[in-house]
Tab-separated table of C-alpha atoms in Angstrom:
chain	number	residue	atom	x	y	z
A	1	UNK	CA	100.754	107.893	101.417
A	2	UNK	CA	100.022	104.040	102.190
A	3	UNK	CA	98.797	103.790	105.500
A	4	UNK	CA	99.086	99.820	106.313
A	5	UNK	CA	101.365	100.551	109.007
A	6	UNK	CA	102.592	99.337	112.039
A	7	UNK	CA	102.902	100.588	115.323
A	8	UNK	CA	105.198	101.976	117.997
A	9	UNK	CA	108.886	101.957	117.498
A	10	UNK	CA	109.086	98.700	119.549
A	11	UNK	CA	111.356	96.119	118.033
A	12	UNK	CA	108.521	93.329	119.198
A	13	UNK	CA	105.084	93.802	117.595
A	14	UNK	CA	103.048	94.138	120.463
A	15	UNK	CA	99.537	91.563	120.753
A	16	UNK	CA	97.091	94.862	120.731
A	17	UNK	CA	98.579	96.234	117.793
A	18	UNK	CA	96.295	97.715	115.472
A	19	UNK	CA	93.473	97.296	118.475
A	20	UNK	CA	91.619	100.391	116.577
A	21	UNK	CA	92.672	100.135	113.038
A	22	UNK	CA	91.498	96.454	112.381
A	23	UNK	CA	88.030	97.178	113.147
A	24	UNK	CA	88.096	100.029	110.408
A	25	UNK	CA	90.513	99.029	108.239
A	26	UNK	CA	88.422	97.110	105.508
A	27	UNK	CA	85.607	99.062	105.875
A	28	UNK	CA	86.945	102.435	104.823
A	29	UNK	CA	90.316	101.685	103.158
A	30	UNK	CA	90.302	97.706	101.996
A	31	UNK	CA	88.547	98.425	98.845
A	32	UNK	CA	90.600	100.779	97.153
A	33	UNK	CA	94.088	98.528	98.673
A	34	UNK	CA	92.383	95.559	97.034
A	35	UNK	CA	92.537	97.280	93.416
A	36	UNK	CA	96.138	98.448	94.408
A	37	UNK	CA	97.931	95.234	94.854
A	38	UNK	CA	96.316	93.629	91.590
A	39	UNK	CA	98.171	96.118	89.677
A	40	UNK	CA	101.650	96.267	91.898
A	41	UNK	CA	101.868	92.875	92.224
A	42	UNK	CA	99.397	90.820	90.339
A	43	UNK	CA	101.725	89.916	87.107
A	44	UNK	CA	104.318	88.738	89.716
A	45	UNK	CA	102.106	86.093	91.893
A	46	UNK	CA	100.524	84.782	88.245
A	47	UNK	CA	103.914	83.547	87.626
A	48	UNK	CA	104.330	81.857	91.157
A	49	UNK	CA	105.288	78.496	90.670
A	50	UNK	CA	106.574	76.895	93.585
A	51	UNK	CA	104.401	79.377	96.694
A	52	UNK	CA	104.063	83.194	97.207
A	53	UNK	CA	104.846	84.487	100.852
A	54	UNK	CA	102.920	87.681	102.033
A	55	UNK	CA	105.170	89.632	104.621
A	56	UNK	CA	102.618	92.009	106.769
A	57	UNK	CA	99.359	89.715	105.634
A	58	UNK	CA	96.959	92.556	107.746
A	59	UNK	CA	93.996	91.567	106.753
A	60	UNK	CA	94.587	89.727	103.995
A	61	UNK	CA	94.538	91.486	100.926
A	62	UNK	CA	97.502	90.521	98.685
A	63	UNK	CA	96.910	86.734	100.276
A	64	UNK	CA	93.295	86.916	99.039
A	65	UNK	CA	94.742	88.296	95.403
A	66	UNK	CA	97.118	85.454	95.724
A	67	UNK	CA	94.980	82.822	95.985
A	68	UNK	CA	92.708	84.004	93.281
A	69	UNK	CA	95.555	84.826	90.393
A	70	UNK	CA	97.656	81.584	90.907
A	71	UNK	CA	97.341	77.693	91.976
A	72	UNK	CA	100.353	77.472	94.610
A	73	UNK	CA	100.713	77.851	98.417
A	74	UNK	CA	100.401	80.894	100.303
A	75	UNK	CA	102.228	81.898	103.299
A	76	UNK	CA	100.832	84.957	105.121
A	77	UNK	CA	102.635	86.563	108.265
A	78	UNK	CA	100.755	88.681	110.507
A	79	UNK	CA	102.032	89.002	114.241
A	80	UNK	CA	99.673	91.627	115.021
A	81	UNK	CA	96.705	89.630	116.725
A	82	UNK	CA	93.838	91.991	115.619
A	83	UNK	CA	94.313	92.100	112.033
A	84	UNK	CA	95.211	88.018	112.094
A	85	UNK	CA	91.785	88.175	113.760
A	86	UNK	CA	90.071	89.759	110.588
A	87	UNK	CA	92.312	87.534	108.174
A	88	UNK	CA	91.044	84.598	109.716
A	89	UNK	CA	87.425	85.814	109.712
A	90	UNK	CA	87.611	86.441	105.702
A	91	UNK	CA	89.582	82.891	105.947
A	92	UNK	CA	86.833	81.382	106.867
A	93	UNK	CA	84.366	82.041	104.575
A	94	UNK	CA	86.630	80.595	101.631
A	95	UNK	CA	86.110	77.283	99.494
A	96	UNK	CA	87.675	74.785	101.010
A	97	UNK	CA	90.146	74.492	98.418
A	98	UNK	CA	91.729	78.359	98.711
A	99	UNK	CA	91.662	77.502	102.617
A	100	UNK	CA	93.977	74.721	102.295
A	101	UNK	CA	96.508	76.298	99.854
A	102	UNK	CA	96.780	79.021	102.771
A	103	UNK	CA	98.761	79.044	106.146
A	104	UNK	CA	98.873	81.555	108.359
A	105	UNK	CA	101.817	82.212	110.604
A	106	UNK	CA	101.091	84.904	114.018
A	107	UNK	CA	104.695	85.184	114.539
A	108	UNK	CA	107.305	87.910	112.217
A	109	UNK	CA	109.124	86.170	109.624
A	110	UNK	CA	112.243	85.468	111.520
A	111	UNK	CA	110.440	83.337	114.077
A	112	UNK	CA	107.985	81.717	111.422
A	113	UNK	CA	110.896	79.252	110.531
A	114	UNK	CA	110.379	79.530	106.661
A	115	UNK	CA	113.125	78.028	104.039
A	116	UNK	CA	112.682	77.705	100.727
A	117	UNK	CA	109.200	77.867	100.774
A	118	UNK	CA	108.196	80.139	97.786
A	119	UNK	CA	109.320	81.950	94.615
A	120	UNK	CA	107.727	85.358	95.412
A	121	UNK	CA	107.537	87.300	98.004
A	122	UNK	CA	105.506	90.451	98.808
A	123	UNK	CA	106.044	93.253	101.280
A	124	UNK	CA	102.963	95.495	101.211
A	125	UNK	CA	102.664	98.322	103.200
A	126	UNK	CA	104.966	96.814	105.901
A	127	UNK	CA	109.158	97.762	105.259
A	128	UNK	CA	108.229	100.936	106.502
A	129	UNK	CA	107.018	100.572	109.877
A	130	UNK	CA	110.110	98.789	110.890
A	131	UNK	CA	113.041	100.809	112.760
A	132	UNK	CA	116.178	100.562	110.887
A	133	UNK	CA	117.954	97.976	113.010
A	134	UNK	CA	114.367	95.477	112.379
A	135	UNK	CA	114.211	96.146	108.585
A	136	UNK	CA	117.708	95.063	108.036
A	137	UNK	CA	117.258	92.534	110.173
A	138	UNK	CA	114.479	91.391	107.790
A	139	UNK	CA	115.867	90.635	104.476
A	140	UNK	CA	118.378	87.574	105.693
A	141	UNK	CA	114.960	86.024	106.645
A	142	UNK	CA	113.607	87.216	103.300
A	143	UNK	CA	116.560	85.514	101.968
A	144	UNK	CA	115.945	82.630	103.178
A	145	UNK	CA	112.021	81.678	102.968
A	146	UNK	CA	112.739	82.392	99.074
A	147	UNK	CA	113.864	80.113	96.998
A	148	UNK	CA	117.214	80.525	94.733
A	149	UNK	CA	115.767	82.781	91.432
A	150	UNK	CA	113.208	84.239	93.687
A	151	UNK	CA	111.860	87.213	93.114
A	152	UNK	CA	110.838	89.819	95.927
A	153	UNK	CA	108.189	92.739	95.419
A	154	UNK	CA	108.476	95.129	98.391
A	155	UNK	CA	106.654	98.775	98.866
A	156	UNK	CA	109.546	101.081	99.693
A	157	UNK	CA	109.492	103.632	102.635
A	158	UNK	CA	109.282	107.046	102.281
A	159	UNK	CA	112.501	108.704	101.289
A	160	UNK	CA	112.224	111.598	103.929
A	161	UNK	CA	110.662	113.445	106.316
A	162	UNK	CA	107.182	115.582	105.489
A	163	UNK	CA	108.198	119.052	105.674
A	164	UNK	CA	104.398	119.701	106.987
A	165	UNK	CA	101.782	117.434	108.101
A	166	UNK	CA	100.195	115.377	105.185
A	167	UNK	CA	96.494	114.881	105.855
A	168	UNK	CA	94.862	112.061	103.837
A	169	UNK	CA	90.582	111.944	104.171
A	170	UNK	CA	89.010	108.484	103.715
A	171	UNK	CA	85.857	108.638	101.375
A	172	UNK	CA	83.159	108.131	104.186
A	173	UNK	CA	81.138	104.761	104.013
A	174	UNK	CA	78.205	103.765	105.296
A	175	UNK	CA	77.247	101.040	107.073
A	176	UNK	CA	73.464	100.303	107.901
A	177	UNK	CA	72.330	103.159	109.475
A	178	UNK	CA	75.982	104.788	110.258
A	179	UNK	CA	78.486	106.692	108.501
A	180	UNK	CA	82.087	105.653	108.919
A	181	UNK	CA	85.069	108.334	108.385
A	182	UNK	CA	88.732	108.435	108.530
A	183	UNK	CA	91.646	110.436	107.870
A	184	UNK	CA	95.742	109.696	108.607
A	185	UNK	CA	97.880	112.712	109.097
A	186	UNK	CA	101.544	112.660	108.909
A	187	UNK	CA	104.290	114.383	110.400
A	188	UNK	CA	107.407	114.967	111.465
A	189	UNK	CA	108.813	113.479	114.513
A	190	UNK	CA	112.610	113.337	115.187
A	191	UNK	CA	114.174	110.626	112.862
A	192	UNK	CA	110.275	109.666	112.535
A	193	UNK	CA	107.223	110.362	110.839
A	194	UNK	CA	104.285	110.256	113.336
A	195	UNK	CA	101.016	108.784	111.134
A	196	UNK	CA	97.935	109.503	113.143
A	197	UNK	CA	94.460	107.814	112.228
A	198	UNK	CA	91.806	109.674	113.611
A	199	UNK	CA	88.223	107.350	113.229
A	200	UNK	CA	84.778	108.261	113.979
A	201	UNK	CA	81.216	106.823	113.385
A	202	UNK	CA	78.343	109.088	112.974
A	203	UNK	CA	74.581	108.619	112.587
A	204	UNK	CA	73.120	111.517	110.660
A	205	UNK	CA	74.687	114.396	112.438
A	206	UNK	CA	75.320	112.519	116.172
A	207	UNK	CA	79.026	111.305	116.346
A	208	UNK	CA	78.866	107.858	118.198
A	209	UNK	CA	82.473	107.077	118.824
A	210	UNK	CA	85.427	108.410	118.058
A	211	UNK	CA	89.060	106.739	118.162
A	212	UNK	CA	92.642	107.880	117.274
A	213	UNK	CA	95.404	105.403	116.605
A	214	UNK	CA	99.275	106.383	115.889
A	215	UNK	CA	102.132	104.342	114.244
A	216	UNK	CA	105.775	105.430	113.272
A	217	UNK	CA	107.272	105.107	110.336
A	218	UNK	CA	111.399	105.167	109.370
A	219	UNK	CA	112.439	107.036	106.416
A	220	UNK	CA	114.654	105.218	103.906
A	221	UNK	CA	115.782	105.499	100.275
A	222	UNK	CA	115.324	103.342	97.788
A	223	UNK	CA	119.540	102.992	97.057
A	224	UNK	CA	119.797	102.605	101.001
A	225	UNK	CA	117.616	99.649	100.816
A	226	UNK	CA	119.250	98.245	97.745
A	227	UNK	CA	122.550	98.538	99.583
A	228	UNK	CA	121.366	96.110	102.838
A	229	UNK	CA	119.677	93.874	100.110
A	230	UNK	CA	122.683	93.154	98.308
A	231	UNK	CA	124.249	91.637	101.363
A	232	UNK	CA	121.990	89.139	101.604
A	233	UNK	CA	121.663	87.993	97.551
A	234	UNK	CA	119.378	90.259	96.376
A	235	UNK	CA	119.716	92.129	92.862
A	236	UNK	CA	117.643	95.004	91.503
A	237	UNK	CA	115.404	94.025	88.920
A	238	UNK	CA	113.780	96.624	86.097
A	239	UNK	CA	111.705	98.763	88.218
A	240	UNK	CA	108.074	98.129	87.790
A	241	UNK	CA	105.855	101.059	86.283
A	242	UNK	CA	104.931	102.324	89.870
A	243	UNK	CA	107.755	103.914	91.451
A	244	UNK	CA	106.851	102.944	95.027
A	245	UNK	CA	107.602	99.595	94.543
A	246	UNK	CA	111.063	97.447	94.776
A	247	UNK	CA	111.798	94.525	92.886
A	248	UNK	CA	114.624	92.256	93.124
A	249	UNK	CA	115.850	88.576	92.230
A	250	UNK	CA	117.777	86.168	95.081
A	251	UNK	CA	120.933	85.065	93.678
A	252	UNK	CA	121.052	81.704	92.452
A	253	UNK	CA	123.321	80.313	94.350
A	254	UNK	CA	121.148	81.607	97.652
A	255	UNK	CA	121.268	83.745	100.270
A	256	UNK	CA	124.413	85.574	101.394
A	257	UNK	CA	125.864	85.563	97.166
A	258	UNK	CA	127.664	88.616	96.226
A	259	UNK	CA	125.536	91.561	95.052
């Protein structure tokens, strides 16, 4: 499973979200993400030709691919302060040309005050975390930060509960001297699926630290998103070679258009 998450089934992100994660984030799983959203979405934000908008920016992998694969403005969101932190950081170190094509906004999307202000949008790893009442409550804002034509890219949920936990291993990397590990396990909780991320550093066989972080995610299927997308304008498009992955086209006439 994808594991950039969010956490707590909080409506409001809260400021120390992803406190543990961010520190281990690019370290043991950025790499392999990084080759991900080139293929989900890199055709898409080649074709950008008015801005691309990057809904759950974490640290800043699908803004980075944006900048590098087309010539337009890039909006990234990230409320959660610790991974804005990092995206900042890699910010930073940027020409000064890719800095200035790229804003980045610490609020979620419906308080960011966006309109009209690309033609695609991405949702990585993000639609997920969000209870049912906040992901619905996302796409009118969706709606309306893309322009009429837009197209949206979003990674879709998973469909339904784990019958048993789901344990996913991070390749260990290593850092200097130290060896940093990972794994996520999934399960079953209520309505929920409980996604722990167990960290720890070693050097040689000592372990140094060890941290455990959990997030929620809310099961939903792909028609069940469709449906609340249609509300606002939205329209299936041919579904892209990797199942996991939603696209659809704003109306033309703009947000709230028949389905």
């Amino acid at each position: 499973m994808h594991t950039f998450i969010s956490r707590a089934p909080d409506p409001a992100p809260a400021l120390n979200e992803y406190a543990v994660s961010a520190e281990f984030y690019d370290v043991l799983q950025a790499q392999q993400d990084e080759l991900r959203v080139h293929h989900l979405y890199g055709d898409a934000v080649r074709g950008a030709r008015l801005g691309v908008l990057d809904v759950g920016a974490g640290t800043g992998r699908v803004t980075w691919m944006s900048l590098r694969e087309s010539r337009v403005g890039v909006h990234a969101v990230e409320p959660a302060r610790a991974m804005r932190t990092s995206l900042m950081t890699h910010l930073a170190s940027l020409p000064a040309e890719s800095r200035t094509r790229v804003t980045v906004h610490p609020h979620p999307l419906d308080r960011a005050g966006l309109y009209d202000v690309a033609d695609v949008a991405v949702c990585h790893n993000t639609v997920a975390c969000l209870t049912p009442a906040v992901r619905r409550a996302l796409w009118p804002s969706l709606a309306h930060a893309l322009v009429p034509g837009g197209t949206l890219l979003l990674q879709l949920p998973p469909t339904r509960l784990p019958g048993k936990d789901v344990v996913r291993h991070f390749p260990a990397q290593r850092v200097g001297r130290h060896e940093y590990r990972g794994r996520m396990v999934m399960s079953a909780d209520g309505a929920r699926i409980r996604a722990r991320f167990d960290y720890w550093v070693r050097a040689g066989r000592r372990v140094l630290r060890e941290h455990t972080e959990t997030f929620w995610m809310w099961p939903a299927s792909r028609a069940e998103v469709i449906g609340e997308l249609r509300a606002h304008g939205f329209k299936p498009l041919p579904d892209p070679t990797d199942e996991s992955v939603l696209a659809l086209a704003l109306d033309d006439s703009g947000p709230g258009s028949p389905g």
